[in-house]
Amino acid sequence: MTYKKIMTKLYCKLLGESIHKRLKELQILQNQIGFETPEGEFELLSETTVGQIIKGKRNLSFNASLAFQTSLNYPTPRKLFFPNKEFMLQLFQNLIITILTDPIFDNSLLKKILKQKLRNYSISSNEQVSDFTDYYQETLITSLLNFISEFPEEETSYQIAEKLTDWLSEFACLISQF
């Protein structure tokens, strides 16, 4: 598996959970997600599509992202893809745990540096990772939001995940400086 595949799986799962939570908060059903077309018609996404996106099993295409952005009242695409601070902190925590546990990172300098920064990390101790991301949250969030514009060129969840894969090098630099 490649870094891109791992990031796509991690990001899409987290994004789906976030969308699902927002749907519940706004009391919107899966068959009520849609957007207005340039012709003035309202196009709904299928319940199957919405369900697969919520489970993190499907790409959030341009039309789907437009539908979710409209239906969930997000003012910009970035707000849909990175809805709040809690989402980003969870993304960082999941990313760190993945780097520490996934075999693809076994020979990486990033994993070695993270282990040094998180002395005595054990797989069962996610609290330490949470404390770490909470402590450095301002720097991590600023870095990520500087990397992803309000209206990103990337229009799908897979493209955002690829951009996050590119951001890993900046993430590694930040971790080494902490």
Coordinates of C-alpha atoms in Angstrom, one line a residue, residues 72-130:
L72 CA -24.8 21.2 5.2
N73 CA -24.6 25.0 5.0
Y74 CA -20.8 25.2 4.6
P75 CA -19.8 28.6 3.1
T76 CA -16.7 27.3 1.3
P77 CA -15.3 23.9 0.0
R78 CA -12.6 24.0 2.6
K79 CA -15.2 24.1 5.4
L80 CA -16.7 20.9 4.0
F81 CA -13.4 19.2 3.6
F82 CA -12.0 20.5 7.0
P83 CA -15.1 21.5 8.9
N84 CA -13.7 22.4 12.3
K85 CA -10.8 22.2 14.7
E86 CA -11.9 18.9 16.2
F87 CA -11.9 17.3 12.8
M88 CA -8.4 18.5 12.1
L89 CA -7.1 17.3 15.5
Q90 CA -8.7 13.9 14.9
L91 CA -7.0 13.8 11.5
F92 CA -3.6 14.6 13.1
Q93 CA -4.1 12.0 15.8
N94 CA -5.2 9.3 13.3
L95 CA -2.3 10.2 11.1
I96 CA 0.2 9.9 13.9
I97 CA -1.2 6.5 15.1
T98 CA -1.1 5.3 11.5
I99 CA 2.5 6.3 11.1
L100 CA 3.4 4.6 14.3
T101 CA 1.5 1.4 13.5
D102 CA 1.3 0.8 9.8
P103 CA 4.1 -1.3 8.4
I104 CA 4.5 1.0 5.3
F105 CA 6.1 3.6 7.7
D106 CA 8.4 1.1 9.4
N107 CA 11.6 2.3 7.8
S108 CA 10.7 6.0 7.6
L109 CA 12.6 8.7 9.4
L110 CA 9.2 10.3 10.3
K111 CA 8.2 7.2 12.4
K112 CA 11.6 7.3 14.1
I113 CA 11.2 11.0 15.0
L114 CA 7.6 10.5 16.1
K115 CA 8.7 7.7 18.5
Q116 CA 11.3 10.0 19.9
K117 CA 8.8 12.8 20.4
L118 CA 6.3 10.5 21.9
R119 CA 8.6 8.6 24.3
N120 CA 7.1 5.4 25.6
Y121 CA 4.3 5.4 23.1
S122 CA 2.3 2.2 23.2
I123 CA -0.4 1.3 20.7
S124 CA -3.0 1.3 23.5
S125 CA -2.0 4.8 24.7
N126 CA -3.8 7.1 22.3
E127 CA -4.0 9.6 25.2
Q128 CA -0.4 10.5 24.6
V129 CA -1.0 11.2 20.9
S130 CA -4.0 13.3 21.8

